[in-house]
Short mmCIF file of C-alpha atoms and ligand atoms in Angstrom, two decimals:
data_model
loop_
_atom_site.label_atom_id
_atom_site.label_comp_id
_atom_site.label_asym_id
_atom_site.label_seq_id
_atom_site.Cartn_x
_atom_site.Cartn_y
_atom_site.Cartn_z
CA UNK A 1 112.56 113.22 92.50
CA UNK A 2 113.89 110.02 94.41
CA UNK A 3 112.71 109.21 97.80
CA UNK A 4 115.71 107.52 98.90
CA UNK A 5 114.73 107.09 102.70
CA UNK A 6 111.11 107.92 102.92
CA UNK A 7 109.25 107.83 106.39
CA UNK A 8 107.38 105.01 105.56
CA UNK A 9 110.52 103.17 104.90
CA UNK A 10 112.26 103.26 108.71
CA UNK A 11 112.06 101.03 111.25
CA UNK A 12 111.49 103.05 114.67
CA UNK A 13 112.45 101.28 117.64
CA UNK A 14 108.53 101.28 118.44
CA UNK A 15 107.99 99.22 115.49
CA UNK A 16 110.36 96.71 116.43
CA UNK A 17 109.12 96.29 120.18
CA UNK A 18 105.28 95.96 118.66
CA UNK A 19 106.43 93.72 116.04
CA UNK A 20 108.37 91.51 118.43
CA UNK A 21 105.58 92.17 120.40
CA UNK A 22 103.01 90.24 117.85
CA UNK A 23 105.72 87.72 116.73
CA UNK A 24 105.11 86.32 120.19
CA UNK A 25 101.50 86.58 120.15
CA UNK A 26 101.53 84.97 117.11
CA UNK A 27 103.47 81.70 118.22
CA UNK A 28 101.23 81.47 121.35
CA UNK A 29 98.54 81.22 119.50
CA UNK A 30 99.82 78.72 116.03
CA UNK A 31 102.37 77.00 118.22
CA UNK A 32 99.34 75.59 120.34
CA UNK A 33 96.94 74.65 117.40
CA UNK A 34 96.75 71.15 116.43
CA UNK A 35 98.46 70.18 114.25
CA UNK A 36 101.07 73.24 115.63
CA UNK A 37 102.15 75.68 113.22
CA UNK A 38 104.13 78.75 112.09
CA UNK A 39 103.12 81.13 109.89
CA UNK A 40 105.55 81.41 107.30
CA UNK A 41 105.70 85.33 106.74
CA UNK A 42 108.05 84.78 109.76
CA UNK A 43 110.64 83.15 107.77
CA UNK A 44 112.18 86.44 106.32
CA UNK A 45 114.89 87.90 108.88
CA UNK A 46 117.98 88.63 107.42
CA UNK A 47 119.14 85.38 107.24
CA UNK A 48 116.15 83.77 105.89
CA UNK A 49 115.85 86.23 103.14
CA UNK A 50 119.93 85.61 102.80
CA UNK A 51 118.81 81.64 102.70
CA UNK A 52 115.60 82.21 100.24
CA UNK A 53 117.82 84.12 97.94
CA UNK A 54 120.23 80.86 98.05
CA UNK A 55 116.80 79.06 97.14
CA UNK A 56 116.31 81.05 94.11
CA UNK A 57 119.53 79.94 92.84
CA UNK A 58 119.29 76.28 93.70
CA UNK A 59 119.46 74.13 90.53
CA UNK A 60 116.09 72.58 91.94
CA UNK A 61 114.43 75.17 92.60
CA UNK A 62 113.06 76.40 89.31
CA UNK A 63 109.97 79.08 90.22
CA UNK A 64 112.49 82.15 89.92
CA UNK A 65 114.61 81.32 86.73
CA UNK A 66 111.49 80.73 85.18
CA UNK A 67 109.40 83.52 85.54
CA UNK A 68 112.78 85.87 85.08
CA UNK A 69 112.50 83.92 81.51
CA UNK A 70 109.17 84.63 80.97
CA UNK A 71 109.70 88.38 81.79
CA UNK A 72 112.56 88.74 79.70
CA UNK A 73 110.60 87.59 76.77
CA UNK A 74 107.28 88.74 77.31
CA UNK A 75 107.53 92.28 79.52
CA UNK A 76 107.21 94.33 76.05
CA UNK A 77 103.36 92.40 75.50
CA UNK A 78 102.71 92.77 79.06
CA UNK A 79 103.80 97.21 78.74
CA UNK A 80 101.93 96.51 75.14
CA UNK A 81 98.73 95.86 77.10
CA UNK A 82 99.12 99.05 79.49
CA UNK A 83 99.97 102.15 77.53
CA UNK A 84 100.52 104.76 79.13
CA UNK A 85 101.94 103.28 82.66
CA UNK A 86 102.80 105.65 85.04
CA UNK A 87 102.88 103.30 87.85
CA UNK A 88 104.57 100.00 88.97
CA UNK A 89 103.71 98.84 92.87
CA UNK A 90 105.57 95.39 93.67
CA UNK A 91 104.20 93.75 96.36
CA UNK A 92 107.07 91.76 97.90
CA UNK A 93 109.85 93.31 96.19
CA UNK A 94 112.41 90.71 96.75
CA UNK A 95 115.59 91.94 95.23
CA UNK A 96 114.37 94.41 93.00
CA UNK A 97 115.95 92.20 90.26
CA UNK A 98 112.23 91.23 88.52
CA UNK A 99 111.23 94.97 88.35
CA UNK A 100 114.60 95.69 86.79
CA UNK A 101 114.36 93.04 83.92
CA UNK A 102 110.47 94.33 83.03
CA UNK A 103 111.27 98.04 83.07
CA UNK A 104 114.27 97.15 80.80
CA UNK A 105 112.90 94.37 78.44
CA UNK A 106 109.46 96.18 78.41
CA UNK A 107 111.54 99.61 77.45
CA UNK A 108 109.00 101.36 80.48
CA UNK A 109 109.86 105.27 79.80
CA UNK A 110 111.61 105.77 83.15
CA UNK A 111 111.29 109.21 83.32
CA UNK A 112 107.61 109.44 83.52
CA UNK A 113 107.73 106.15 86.10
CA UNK A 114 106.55 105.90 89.75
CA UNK A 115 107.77 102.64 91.78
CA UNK A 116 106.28 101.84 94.94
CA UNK A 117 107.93 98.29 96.68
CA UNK A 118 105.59 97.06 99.70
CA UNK A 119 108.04 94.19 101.76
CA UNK A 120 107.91 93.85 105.76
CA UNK A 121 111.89 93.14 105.28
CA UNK A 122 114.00 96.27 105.56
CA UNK A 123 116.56 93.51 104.05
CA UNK A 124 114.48 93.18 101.26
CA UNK A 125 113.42 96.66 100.75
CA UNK A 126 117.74 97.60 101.17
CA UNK A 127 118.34 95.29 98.05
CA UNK A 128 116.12 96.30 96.18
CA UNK A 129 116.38 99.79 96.83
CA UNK A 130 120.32 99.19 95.27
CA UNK A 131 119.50 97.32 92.45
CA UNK A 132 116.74 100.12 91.03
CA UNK A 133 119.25 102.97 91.95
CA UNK A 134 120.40 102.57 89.00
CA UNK A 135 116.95 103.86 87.37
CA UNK A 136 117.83 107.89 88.31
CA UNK A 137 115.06 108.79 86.55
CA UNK A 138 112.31 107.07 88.57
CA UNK A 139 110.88 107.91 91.87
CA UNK A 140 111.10 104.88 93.93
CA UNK A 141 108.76 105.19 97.41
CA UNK A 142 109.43 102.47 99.78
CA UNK A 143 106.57 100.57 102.26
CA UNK A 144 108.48 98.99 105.16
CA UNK A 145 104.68 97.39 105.65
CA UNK A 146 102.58 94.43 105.37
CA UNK A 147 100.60 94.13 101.69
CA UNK A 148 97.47 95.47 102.63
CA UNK A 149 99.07 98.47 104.72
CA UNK A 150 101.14 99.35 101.72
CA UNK A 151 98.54 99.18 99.34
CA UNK A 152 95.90 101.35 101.35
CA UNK A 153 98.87 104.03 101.77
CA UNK A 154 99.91 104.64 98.03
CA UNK A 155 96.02 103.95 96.56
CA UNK A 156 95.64 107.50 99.14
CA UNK A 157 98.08 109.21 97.07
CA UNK A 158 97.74 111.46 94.54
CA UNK A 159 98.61 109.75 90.87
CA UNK A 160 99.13 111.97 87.89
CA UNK A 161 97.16 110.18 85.22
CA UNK A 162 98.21 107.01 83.71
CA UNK A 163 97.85 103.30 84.17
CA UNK A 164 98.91 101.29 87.54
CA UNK A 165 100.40 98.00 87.33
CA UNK A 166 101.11 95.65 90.48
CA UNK A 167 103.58 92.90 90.64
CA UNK A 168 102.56 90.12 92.75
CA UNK A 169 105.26 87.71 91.94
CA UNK A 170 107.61 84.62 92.71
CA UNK A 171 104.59 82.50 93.01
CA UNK A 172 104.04 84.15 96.45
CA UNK A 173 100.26 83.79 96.00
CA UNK A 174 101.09 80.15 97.04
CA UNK A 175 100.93 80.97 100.21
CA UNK A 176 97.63 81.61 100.64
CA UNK A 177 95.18 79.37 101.05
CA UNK A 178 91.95 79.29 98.42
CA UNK A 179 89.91 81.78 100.41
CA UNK A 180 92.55 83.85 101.29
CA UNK A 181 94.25 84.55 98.15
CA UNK A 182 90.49 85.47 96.77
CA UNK A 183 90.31 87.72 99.80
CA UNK A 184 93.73 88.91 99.33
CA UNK A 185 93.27 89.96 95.43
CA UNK A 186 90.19 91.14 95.87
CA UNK A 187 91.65 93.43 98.01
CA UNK A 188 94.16 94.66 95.49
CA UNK A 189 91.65 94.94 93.18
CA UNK A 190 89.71 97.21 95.54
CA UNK A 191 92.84 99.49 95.40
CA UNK A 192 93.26 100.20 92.08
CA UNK A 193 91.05 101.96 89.21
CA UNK A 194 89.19 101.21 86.01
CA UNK A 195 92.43 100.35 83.59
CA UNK A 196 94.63 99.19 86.14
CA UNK A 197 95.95 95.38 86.31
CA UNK A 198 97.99 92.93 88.31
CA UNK A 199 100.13 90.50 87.09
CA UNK A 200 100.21 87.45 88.77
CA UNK A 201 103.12 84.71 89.02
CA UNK A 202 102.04 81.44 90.33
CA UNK A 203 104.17 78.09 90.10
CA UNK A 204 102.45 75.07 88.04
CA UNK A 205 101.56 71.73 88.97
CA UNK A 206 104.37 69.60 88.40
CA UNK A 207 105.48 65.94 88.86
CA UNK A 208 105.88 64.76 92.45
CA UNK A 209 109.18 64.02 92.12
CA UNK A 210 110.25 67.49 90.64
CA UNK A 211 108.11 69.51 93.53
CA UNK A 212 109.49 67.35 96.22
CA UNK A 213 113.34 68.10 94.71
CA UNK A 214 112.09 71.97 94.59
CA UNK A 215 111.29 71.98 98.39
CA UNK A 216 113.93 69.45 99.69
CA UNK A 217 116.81 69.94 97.96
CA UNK A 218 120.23 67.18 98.40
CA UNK A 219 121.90 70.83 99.59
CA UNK A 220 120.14 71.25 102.46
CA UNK A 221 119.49 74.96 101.81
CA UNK A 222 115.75 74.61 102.28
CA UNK A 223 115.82 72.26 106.01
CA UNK A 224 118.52 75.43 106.71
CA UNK A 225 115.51 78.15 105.49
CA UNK A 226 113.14 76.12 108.00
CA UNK A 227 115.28 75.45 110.95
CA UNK A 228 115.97 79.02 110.74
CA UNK A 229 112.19 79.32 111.93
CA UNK A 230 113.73 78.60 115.30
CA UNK A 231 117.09 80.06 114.84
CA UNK A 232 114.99 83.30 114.84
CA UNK A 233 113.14 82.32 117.77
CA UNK A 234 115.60 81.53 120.31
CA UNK A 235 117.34 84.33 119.35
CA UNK A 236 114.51 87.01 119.22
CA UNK A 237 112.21 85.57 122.13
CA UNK A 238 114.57 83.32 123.98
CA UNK A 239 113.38 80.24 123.37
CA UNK A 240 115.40 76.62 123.50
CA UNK A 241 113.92 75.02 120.22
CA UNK A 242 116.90 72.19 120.23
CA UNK A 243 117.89 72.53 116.43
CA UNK A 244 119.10 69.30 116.00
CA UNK A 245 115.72 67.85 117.35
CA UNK A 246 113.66 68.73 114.32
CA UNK A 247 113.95 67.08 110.72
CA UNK A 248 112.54 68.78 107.47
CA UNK A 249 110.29 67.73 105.46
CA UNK A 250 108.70 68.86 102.54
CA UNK A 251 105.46 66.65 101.41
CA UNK A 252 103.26 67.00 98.45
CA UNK A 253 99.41 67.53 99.23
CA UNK A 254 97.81 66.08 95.82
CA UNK A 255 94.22 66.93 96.99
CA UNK A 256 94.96 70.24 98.20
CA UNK A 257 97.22 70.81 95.25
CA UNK A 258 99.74 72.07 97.68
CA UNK A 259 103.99 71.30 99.06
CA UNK A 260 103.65 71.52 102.55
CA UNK A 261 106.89 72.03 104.83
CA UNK A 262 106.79 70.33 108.27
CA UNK A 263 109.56 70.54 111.49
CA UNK A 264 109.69 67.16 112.47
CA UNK A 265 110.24 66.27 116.40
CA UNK A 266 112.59 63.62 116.27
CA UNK A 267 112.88 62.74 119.89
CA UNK A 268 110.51 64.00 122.27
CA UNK A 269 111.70 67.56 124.10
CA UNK A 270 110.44 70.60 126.25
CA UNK A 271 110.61 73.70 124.80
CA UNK A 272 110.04 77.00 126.23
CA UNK A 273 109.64 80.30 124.82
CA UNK A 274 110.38 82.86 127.52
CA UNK A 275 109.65 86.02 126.11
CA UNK A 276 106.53 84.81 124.82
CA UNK A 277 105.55 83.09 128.46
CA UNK A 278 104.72 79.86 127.22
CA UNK A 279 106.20 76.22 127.01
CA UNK A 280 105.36 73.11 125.96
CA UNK A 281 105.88 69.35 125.40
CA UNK A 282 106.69 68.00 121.59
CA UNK A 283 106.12 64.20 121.39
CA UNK A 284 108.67 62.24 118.75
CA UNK A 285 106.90 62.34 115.87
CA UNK A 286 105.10 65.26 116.17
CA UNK A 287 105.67 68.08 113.83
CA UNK A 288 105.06 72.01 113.23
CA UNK A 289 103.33 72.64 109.83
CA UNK A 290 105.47 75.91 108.58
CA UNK A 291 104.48 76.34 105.16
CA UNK A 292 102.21 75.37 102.19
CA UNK A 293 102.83 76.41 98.68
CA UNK A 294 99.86 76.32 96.26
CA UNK A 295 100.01 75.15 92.99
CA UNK A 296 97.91 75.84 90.22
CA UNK A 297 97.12 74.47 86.55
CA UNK A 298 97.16 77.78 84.31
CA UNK A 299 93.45 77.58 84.35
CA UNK A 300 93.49 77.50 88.26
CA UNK A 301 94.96 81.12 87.98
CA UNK A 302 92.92 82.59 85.39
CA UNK A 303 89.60 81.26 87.61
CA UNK A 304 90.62 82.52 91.08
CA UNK A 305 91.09 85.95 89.16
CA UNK A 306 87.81 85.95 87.56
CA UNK A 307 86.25 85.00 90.91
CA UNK A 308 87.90 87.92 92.34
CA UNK A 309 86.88 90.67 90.26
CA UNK A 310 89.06 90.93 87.50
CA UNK A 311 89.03 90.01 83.58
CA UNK A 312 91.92 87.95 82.23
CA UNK A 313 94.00 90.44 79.84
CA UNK A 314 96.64 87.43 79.02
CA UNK A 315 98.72 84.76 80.32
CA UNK A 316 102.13 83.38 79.47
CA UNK A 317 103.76 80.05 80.46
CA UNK A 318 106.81 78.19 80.24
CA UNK A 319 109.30 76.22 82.29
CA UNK A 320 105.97 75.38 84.41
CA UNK A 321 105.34 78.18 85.26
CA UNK A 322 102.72 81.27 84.50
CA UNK A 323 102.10 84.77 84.37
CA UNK A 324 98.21 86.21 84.09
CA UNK A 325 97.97 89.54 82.94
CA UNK A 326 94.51 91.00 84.64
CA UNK A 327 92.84 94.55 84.50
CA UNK A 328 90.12 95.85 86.73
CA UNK A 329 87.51 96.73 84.26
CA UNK A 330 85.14 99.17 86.42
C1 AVJ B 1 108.48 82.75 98.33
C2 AVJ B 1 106.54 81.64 99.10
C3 AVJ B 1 107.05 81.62 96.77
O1 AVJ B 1 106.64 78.83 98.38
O2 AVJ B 1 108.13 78.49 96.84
C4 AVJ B 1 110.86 78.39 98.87
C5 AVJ B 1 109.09 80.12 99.60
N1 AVJ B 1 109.69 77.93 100.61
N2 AVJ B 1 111.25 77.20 99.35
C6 AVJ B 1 107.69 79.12 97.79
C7 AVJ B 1 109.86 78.84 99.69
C8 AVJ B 1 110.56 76.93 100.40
C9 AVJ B 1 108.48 80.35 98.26
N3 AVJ B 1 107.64 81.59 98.15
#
C-alpha cells in the first residue's frame, strides 16, 4: 500500500491563514528582541528550499556531500546494527535523496518497509515524495507538520513488529541551541521503544576560515538564502524590508561553538510590517540575528546523546563530519 496523498499531507486553506497567522506573531515578538531576530525555520518557502538546495551543491558548502559519503559507505553497518527494521521516520526529509542512498546501500528489504517523512514544506515533502516513488514496494506516509507533531502522530500508530529508525540529518540539530536540542531528542527518544535508534548528522568543528567560506560563499547563494528572509516577508505580510539595505554576514562564535548569520542595516530605515501591525526603526549598524549553526567535536555528539537518554550504538566520521548511531535501551 502507498499513501500517495495522505490527509496529513494537505495544506487546507485553514492551515495556511493560521500559519500566516503565527508567522506574524512570531516576527512581532523576535523582530522586537534585542538583539532582533528571526527564527530560521522561516527560511524554507519555496524559494528558500529552491536556494538551500543550491547550498547543498555549493563547492563550499561541504555538510551534504559529506554525510551522502558517509551513508554510501557505511548504511549496510548502520542496517547491520538494526535487524529487522520495519521502520524509517526522517525528520526533515529534504529531498528524499539521503533516505534513497541508505535504503539502497544498506540493501533495506523494501517490501517489508514503512517510511514516514515529517517536513513543514509541502516543497520539501513534493520532492521527496518523487524521488522515493521509485521504491513501489514501500508505504511512504507523509507529515505536512512540525517535528514534534509528526512524531506524536506516527508513535500513535499501530507498527507491526520490527525495529524503528529516525533520520535526523543534514546537521539540522545545529540549529538548536544546547538546551534545546537535549529537549528536542529527548523528545524523540520519548517516541520510540526499547530497540529503536536515531541517527544523528551533525557538522564538525572546522577551521575558521573553512566555516566562514561554508556560510558566505564568493556566489552569493547564501546572502540570497537570507535576504530571502524578507523577500518572504514583504511578500506574505506586506512589509517594506528595503532589500538592498541589509548586508550578510556570516560570523563564527568560537565560545559558543556556533556560525551565526546576521542581516546587517546598512543605512538606517523604517520598516513596517502591515499585516503583522507593527513597524519599526533599524539604526545603521544594527542587525537581525537569523541563524546559528552548532558545531560539535564527535565527542560533543556522542555526550548530548547520552545526556538525553540514549546509549551510543556507533559513530562514523569523515570529510568533518559525523554520524552517531543511538538506540533507546528501555
Ligand atoms: C539546514 C540548518 C543544517 O545550518 O548549515 C545552510 C542551513 N544555513 N547555509 C546549516 C544553512 C546557511 C543549514 N541547516
Amino acid at each position: 500500500m502507498r499513501e500517495k496523498h495522505p490527509l496529513s499531507g494537505r495544506a487546507t486553506s485553514i492551515d495556511l491563514a493560521s500559519e500566516r497567522a503565527s508567522f506574524a506573531d512570531d516576527l512581532g515578538y523576535y523582530l522586537t528582541l534585542q538583539p532582533r531576530q528571526l527564527p530560521s525555520r522561516y527560511f524554507y518557502d519555496a524559494l528558500g528550499s529552491a536556494l538551500f538546495e543550491a547550498i547543498c551543491q555549493l563547492p563550499w558548502y561541504p555538510v551534504t556531500r559529506a554525510e551522502k559519503g558517509l551513508l554510501e559507505r557505511y548504511s549496510s553497518d548502520i542496517v547491520g546494527h538494526l535487524d529487522p527494521l520495519s521502520t524509517v521516520i526522517e525528520l526533515g526529509s529534504g529531498s528524499g535523496e539521503k533516505l534513497g542512498l541508505l535504503i539502497d546501500a544498506g540493501r533495506i528489504s523494501q517490501a517489508r518497509l514503512t517510511v514516514h517523512l515529517v517536513d513543514v514544506s509541502p516543497t520539501a515533502l513534493a520532492a521527496a515524495a518523487d524521488a522515493l516513488s521509485r521504491l513501489d514496494a514501500t508505504t511512504v506516509i507523509m507529515h505536512r507538520a512540525p517535528y514534534e507533531e509528526g512524531l506524536a502522530r506516527i508513535a500513535s500508530r499501530p507498527r507491526g513488529g520490527g525495529r524503528a529508525l529516525v533520520l535526523f540529518l543534514g546537521s539540522n540539530i545545529g540549529n538548536f541551541d544546547p538546551p534545546g536540542a537535549a529537549a528536542f531528542l529527548r523528545g524523540i527518544r520519548s517516541s520510540l521503544t526499547a530497540g529503536d535508534a536515531l541517527l544523528l548528522g551533525t557538522d564538525l568543528v572546522k577551521s575558521e576560515r573553512e566555516l566562514l567560506l561554508a556560510y558566505d560563499d564568493p556566489l552569493g547563494v547564501t546572502a540570497a538564502f537570507n535576504r530571502n528572509l524578507l523577500v518572504r516577508i514583504n511578500r506574505e505580510l506586506d512589509g517594506d524590508f528595503d532589500l538592498d539595505g541589509f548586508a550578510h554576514r556570516a560570523i563564527w562564535n568560537a565560545d559558543q561553538s556556533r556560525v551565526e548569520m546576521h542581516l546587517v542595516c546598512r543605512r538606517t530605515q523604517h520598516v513596517t510590517v502591515r499585516a503583522a501591525g507593527f513597524d519599526f526603526t533599524m539604526a545603521e549598524g544594527e542587525s537581525i540575528w537569523t541563524e546559528s549553526s552548532y558545531k560539535y567535536r564527535p565527542d560533543d555528539a556522542r555526550a548530548m546523546l547520552v545526556r538525553s537518554g540514549f546509549e551510543v550504538v556507533d559513530q562514523w566520521i569523515d570529510g568533518g563530519f559525523a554520524l552517531t548511531l543511538a538506540s533507546r535501551s528501555a
